[in-house]
Coordinates of C-alpha atoms and ligand atoms in Angstrom, one line a residue:
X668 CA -31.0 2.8 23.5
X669 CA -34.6 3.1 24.4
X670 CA -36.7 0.2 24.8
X671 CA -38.5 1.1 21.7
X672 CA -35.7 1.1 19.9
X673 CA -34.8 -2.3 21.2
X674 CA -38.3 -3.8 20.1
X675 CA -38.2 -2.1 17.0
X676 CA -34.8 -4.0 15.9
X677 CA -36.3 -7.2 17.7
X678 CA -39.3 -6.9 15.7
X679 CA -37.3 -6.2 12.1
X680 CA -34.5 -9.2 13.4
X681 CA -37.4 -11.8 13.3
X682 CA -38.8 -10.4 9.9
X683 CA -37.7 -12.1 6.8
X684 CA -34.6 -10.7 5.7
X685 CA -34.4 -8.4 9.0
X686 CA -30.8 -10.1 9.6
X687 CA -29.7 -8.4 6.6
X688 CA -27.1 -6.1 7.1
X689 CA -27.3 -3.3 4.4
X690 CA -24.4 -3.2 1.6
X691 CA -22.1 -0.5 -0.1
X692 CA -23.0 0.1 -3.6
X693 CA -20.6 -1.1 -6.5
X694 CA -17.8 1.9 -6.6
X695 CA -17.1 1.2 -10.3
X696 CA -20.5 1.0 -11.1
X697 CA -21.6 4.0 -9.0
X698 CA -19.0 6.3 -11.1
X699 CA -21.8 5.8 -14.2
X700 CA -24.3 7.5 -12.5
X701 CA -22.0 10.1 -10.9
X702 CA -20.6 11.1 -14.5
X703 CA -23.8 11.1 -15.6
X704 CA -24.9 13.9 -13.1
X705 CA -22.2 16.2 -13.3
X706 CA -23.6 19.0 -15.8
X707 CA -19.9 20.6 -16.7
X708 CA -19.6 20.5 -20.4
X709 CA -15.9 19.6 -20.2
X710 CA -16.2 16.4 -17.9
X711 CA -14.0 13.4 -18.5
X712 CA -15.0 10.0 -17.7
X713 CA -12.9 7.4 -17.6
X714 CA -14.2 5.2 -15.1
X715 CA -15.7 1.9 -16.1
X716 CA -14.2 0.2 -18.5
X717 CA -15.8 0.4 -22.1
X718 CA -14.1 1.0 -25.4
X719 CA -14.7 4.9 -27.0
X720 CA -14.4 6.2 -29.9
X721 CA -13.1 9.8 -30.4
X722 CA -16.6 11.3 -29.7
X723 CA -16.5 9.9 -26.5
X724 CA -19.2 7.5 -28.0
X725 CA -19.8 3.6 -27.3
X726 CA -21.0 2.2 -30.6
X727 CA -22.4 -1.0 -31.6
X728 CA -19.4 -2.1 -33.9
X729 CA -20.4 -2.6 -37.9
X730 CA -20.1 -6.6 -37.9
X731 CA -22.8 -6.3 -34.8
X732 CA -25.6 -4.6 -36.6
X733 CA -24.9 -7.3 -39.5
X734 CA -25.5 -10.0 -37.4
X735 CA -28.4 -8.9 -36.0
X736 CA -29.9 -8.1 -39.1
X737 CA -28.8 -11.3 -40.4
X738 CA -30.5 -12.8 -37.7
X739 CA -33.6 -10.8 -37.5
X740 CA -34.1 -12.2 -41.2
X741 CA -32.8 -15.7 -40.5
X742 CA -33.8 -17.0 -36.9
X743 CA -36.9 -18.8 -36.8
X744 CA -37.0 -20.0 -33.3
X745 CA -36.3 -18.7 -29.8
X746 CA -36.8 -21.9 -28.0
X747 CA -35.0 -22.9 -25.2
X748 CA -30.7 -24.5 -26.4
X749 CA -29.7 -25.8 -23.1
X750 CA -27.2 -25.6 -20.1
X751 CA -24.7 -25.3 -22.3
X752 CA -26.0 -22.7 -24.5
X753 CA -25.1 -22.3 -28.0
X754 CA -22.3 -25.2 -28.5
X755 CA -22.0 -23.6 -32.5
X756 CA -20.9 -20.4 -30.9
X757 CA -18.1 -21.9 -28.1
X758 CA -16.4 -23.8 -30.5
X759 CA -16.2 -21.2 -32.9
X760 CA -14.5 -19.0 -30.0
X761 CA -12.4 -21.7 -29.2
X762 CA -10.5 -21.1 -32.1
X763 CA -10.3 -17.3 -31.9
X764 CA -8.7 -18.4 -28.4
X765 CA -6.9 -21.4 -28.6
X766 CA -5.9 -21.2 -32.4
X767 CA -5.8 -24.6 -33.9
X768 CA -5.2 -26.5 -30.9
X769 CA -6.3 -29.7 -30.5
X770 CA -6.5 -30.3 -26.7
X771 CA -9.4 -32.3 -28.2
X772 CA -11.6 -33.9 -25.2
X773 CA -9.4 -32.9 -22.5
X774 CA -11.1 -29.2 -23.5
X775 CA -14.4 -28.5 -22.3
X776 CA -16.5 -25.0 -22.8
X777 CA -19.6 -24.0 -21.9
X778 CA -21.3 -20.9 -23.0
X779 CA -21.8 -18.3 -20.0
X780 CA -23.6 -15.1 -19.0
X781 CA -20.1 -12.7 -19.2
X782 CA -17.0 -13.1 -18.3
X783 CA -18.3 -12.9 -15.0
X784 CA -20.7 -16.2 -15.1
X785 CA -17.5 -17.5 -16.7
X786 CA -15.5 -16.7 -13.1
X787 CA -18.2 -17.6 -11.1
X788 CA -19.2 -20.9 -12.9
X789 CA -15.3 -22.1 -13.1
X790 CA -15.4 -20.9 -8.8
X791 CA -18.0 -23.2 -8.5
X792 CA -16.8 -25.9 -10.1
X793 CA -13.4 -25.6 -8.2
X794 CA -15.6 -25.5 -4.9
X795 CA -17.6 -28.7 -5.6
X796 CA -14.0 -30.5 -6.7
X797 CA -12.3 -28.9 -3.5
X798 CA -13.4 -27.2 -1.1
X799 CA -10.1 -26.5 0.4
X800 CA -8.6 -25.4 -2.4
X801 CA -7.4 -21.4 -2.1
X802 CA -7.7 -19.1 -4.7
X803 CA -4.0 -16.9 -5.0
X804 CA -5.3 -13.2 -6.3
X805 CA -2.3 -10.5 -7.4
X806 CA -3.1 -7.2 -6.4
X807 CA -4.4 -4.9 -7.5
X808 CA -7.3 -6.9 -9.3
X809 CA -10.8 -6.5 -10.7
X810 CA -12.8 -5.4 -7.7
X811 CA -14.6 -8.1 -8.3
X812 CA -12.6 -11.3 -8.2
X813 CA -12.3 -11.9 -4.6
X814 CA -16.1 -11.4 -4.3
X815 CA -17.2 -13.9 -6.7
X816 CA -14.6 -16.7 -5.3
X817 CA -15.9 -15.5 -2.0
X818 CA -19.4 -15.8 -2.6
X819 CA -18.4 -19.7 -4.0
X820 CA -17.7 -20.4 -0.5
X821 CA -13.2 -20.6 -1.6
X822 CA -11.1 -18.7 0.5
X823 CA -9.1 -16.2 -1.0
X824 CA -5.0 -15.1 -0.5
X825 CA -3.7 -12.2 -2.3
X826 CA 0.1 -12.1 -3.2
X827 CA 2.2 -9.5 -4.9
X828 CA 2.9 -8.8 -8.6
X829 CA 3.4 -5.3 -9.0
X830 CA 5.3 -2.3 -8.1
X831 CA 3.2 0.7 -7.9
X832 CA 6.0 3.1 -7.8
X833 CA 7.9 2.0 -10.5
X834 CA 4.9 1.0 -12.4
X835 CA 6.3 -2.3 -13.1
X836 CA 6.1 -5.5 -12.6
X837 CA 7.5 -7.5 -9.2
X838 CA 8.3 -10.6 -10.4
X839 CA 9.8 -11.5 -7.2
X840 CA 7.7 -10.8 -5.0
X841 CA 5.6 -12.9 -6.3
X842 CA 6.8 -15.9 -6.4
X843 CA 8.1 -15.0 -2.4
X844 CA 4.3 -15.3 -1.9
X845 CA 3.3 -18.1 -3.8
X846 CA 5.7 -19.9 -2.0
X847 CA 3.2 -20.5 0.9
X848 CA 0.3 -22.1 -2.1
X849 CA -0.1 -25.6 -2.3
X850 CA -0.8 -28.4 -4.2
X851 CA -4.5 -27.6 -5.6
X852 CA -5.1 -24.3 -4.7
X853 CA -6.2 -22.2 -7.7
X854 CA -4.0 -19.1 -9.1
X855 CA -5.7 -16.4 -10.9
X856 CA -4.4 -14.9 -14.0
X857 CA -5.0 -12.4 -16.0
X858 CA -4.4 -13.6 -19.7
X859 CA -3.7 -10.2 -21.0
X860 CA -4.5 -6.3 -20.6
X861 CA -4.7 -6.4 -16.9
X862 CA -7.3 -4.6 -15.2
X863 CA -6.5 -2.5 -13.5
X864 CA -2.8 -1.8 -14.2
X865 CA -2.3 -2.6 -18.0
X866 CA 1.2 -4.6 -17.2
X867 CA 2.1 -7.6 -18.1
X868 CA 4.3 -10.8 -17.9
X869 CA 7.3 -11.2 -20.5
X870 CA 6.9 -14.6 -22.5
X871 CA 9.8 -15.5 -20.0
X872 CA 7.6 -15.2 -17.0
X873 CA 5.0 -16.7 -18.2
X874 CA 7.2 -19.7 -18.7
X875 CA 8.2 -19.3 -15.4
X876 CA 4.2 -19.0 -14.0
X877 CA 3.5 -22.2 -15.7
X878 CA 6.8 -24.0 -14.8
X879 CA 5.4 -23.2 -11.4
X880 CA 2.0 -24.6 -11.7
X881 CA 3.8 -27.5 -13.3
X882 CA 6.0 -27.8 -10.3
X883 CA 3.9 -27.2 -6.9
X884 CA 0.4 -28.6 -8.8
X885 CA -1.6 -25.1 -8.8
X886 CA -4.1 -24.7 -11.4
X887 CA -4.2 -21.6 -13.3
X888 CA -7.2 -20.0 -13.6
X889 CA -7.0 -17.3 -16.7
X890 CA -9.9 -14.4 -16.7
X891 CA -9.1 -13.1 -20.7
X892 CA -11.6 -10.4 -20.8
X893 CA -9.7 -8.1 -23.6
X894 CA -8.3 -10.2 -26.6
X895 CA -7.5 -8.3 -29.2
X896 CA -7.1 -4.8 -27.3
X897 CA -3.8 -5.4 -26.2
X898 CA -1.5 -6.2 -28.8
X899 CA -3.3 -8.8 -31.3
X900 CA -6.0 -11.8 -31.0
X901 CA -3.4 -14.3 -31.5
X902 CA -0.6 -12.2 -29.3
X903 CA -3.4 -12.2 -26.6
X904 CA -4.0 -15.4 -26.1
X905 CA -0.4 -16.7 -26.5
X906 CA 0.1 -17.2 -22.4
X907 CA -3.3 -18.8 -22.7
X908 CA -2.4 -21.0 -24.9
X909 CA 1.4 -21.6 -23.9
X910 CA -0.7 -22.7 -20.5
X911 CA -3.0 -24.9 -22.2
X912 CA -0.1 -27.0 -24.3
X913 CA 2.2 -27.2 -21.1
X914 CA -0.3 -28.1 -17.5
X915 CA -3.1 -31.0 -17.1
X916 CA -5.4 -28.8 -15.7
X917 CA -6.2 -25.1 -16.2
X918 CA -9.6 -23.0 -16.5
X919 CA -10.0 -19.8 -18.8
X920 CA -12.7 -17.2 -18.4
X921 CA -13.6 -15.6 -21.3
X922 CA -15.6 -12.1 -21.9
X923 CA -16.6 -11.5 -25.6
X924 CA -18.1 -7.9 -24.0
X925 CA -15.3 -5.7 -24.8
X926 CA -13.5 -7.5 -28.3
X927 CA -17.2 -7.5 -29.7
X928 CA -18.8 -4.2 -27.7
X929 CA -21.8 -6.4 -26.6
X930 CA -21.8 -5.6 -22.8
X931 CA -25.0 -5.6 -21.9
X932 CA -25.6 -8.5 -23.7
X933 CA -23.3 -10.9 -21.5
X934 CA -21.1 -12.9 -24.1
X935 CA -18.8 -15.4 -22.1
X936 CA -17.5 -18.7 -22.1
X937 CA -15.6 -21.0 -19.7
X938 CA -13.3 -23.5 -20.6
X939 CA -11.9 -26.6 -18.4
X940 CA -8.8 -28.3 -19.3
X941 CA -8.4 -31.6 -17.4
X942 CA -5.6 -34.4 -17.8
X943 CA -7.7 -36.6 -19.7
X944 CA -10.7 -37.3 -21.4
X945 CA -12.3 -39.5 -18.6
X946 CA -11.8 -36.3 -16.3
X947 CA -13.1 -34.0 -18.8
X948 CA -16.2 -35.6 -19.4
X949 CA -17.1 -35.6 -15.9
X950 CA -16.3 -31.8 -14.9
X951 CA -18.5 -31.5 -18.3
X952 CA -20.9 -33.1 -16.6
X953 CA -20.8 -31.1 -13.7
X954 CA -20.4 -27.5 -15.0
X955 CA -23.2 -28.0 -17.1
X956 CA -25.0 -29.5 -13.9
X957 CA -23.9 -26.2 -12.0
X958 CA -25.3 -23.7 -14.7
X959 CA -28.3 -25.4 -14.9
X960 CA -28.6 -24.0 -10.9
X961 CA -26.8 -20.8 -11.6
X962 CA -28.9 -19.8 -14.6
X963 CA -30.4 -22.7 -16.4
X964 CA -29.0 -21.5 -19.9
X965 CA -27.5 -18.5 -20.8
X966 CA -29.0 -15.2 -22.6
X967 CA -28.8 -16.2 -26.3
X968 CA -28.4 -12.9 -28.5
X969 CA -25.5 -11.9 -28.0
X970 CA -23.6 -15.3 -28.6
X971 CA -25.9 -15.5 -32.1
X972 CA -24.7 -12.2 -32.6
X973 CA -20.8 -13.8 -31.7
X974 CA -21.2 -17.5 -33.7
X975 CA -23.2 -15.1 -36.7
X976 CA -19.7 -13.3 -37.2
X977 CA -17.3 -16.1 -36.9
X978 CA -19.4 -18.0 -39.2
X979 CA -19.2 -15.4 -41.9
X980 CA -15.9 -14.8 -43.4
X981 CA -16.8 -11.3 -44.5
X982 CA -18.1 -10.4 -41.2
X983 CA -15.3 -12.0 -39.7
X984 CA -12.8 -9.7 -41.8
X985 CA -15.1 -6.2 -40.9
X986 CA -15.1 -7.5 -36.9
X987 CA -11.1 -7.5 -37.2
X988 CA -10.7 -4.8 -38.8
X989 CA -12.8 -2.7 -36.2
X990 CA -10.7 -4.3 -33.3
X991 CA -7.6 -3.7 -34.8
X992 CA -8.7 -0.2 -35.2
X993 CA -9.6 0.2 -31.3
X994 CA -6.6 -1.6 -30.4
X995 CA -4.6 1.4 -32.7
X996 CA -6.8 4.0 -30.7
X997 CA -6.0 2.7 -27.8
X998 CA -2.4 2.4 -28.0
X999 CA -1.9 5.9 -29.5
X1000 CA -3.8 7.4 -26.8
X1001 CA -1.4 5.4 -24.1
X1002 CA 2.1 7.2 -26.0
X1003 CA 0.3 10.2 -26.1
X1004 CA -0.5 10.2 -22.6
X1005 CA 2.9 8.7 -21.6
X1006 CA 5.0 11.4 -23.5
X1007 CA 3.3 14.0 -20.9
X1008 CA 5.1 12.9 -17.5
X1009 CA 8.1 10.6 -16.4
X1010 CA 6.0 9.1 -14.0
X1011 CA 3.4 8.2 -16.9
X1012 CA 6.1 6.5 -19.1
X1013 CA 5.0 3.2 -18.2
X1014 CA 1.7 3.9 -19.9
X1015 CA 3.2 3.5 -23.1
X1016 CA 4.7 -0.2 -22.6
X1017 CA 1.5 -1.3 -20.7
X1018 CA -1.8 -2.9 -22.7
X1019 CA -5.3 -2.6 -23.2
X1020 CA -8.0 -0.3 -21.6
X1021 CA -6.7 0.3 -18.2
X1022 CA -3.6 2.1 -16.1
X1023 CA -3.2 2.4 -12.7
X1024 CA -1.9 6.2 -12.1
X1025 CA 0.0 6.5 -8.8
X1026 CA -2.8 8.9 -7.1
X1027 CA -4.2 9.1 -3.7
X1028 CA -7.6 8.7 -3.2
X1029 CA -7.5 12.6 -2.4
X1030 CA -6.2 13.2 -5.6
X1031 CA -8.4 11.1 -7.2
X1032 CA -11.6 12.7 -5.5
X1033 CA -10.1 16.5 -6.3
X1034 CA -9.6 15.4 -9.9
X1035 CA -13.5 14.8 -9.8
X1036 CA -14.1 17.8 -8.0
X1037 CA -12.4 20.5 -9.2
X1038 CA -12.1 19.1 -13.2
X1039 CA -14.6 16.8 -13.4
X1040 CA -12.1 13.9 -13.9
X1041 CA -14.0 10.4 -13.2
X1042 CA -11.7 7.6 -12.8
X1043 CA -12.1 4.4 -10.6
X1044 CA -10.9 5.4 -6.3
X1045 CA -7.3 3.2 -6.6
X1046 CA -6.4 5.2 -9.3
X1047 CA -7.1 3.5 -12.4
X1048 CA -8.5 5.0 -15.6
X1049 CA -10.0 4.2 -18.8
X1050 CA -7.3 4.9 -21.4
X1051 CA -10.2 5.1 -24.2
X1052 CA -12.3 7.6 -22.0
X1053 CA -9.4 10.1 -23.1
X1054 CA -9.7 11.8 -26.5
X1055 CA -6.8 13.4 -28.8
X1056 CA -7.5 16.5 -27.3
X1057 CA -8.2 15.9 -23.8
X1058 CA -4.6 14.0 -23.4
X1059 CA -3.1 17.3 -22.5
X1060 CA -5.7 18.6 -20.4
X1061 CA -5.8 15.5 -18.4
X1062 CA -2.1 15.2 -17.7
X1063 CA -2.1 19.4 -17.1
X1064 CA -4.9 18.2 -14.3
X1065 CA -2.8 15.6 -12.9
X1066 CA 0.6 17.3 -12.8
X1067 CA 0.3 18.7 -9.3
X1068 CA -0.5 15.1 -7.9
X1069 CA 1.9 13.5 -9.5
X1070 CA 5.3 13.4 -7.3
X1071 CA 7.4 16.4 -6.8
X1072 CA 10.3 16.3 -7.9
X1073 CA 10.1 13.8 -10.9
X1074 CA 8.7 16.4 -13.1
X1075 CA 8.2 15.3 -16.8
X1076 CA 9.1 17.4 -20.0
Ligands
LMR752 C1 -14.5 -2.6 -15.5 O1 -13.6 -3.2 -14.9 O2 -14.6 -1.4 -15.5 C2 -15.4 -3.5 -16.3 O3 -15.0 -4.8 -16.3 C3 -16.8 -3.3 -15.8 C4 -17.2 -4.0 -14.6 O4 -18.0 -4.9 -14.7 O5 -16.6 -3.8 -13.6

């Protein structure tokens, strides 16, 4: 290294943010911008996940546009709400999510920016109550789970849950590796549709999940970021809200983005259950304490958007109907898809937007390459990114990467 080089970096060191060591870009994010440049007219993308229709379009859904026109007519002010946001809106989407229980004041919500404020809002709050507590991630996950717990200041563990080969779930190994949790530490769920591998938990392990919170004093933490795209609202958030009758303490996340298509807009809410109201009151206290230094209050449209619908029984009906209809589209594309290969038959029991196919990242960049397949580097796609008549392209373009051997019909 020459001397110039030397006083170069000393120089940049001692500048204001010299010490900063450059990062990666997002690599679910950057496979937008990638689709987006490819110029073959036969392209696939199903990389992140957003609900399509059969024209491979994104739309605003009917009981959106509604609301908003109501709203353009009806809203008078756009003065500041508060920390909490728009109260009218969480307890309205308390009930799509908790039904008519009545966990009453042990319950707490706050509106936040996404499901993603939700996380990191509920990680912050877990970090001021204990530092020490750990934060028990199943892999695969979200790519970015362990960041946002991270970036709380919580250490993260990861255990098992799933068994890639088969597809399936690995009951067992998980609960070998929660074995080493402890009383406190924080265990992150997801409350259906699991990003990325669609599986999920029968009722019975559920049970057993919660049994075991109850028993070693873990708190759940549930990310729900698709009800409704699985296999009902109600059928949803039924682990949610088995959790929520059965533990003293528990935390949801909550993304409206996908159920309502508002993503950009950043519809979320977290809720804190605690084992009584004199608890609850004071992690009320302090979450609205800690969005007030996260993000003061949270972006309003969307949630008037959210609290316009649930207000309005008609719009209500027309928002349901739409989900119920993307749940269908979904789910038909999964059987198609899984009818193509034995090793895609899982597809077809699994729920929501995502599967995890068992590709190596080779495969996955050669899909890209040669067909102009986008999907996500571990191997997940977008189950709504396929159309009726790409199914059988896509699973012609995979067949060669799929194992020998174990050939489908
Ligand atoms: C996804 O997993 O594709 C979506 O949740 C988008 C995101 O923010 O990563």
């Amino acid at each position: 290294m020459t001397l110039d080089t030397l006083s170069a970096r000393a120089a940049s060191a001692s500048l204001p943010f010299g010490a900063l060591a450059a990062q990666p870009a997002d690599a679910l994010l950057s496979l937008i911008a990638l689709y987006r440049a490819d110029d073959r007219p036969q392209k696939i993308d199903l990389g992140v996940g957003v609900f399509r229709n059969d024209a491979g379009d994104t739309p605003v859904m009917r009981a959106v546009k509604a609301a908003e026109a109501v709203l353009l007519e009806t809203q008078v002010t756009k003065s500041y709400l508060g920390a909490e946001g728009d109260a009218a809106y969480t307890a309205l989407l308390a009930g799509i999510v908790f039904g008519d229980r009545t966990a009453g004041e042990r319950l707490n919500g706050v509106q936040t920016p996404g499901g993603t404020g939700a996380l990191r809002l509920g990680a912050e709050l877990v970090a001021r109550a204990n530092r020490e507590a750990r934060v028990w991630i199943g892999t695969p996950t979200w790519p970015n789970h362990a960041p946002i717990f991270a970036e709380a200041g919580l250490s993260t563990r990861s255990h098992r849950f799933y068994d890639a080969v088969s597809g399936r779930i690995d009951f067992d190994a998980m609960l070998n590796d929660l074995a080493e949790a402890r009383a406190g530490d924080i265990l992150l769920l997801h409350g259906c549709c699991h990003n990325p591998t669609g599986s999920a938990f029968t009722p019975e392990q559920w049970l057993a999940v919660s049994d075991l919170c109850a028993a070693r004093g873990l708190i759940p933490f549930i990310d729900l970021a698709y009800q409704g795209l699985g296999d009902g609202l109600a059928e949803d958030a039924a682990a949610t809200r088995m959790i929520v009758d059965a533990l003293p303490a528990a935390l949801v996340a909550y993304s409206g983005d996908k159920n309502f298509g508002l993503y950009r807009e950043r519809v979320g809410a977290l809720w804190a259950l605690s084992a009584n109201g004199a608890i609850a009151e004071r992690v009320r206290t302090n979450m609205l304490s800690l969005a007030r230094s996260l993000w003061s209050m949270p972006p309003d449209h969307g949630a008037a958007i959210v609290r316009t619908i649930l207000e309005n029984d008609a719009l209500r009906a027309d928002w349901r109907d739409e989900l119920d209809a993307m749940r269908a589209r979904l789910n038909g594309l999964r059987a198609a898809l899984a009818a193509m290969h034995s090793r895609l038959a899982p597809i077809a029991d699994q729920r929501g937007m995502f599967a995890m196919l068992p590709l190596t990242h080779e495969a996955v960049a050669a899909l890209r390459e040669e067909h102009g397949i986008y999907m996500a580097g571990n191997g997940r796609i977008n189950i709504a990114g396929l159309r009726a008549d790409t199914v059988a392209v896509f699973a012609q373009a995979l067949r060669p990467h799929l194992h020998a051997g174990e050939g489908g019909p």
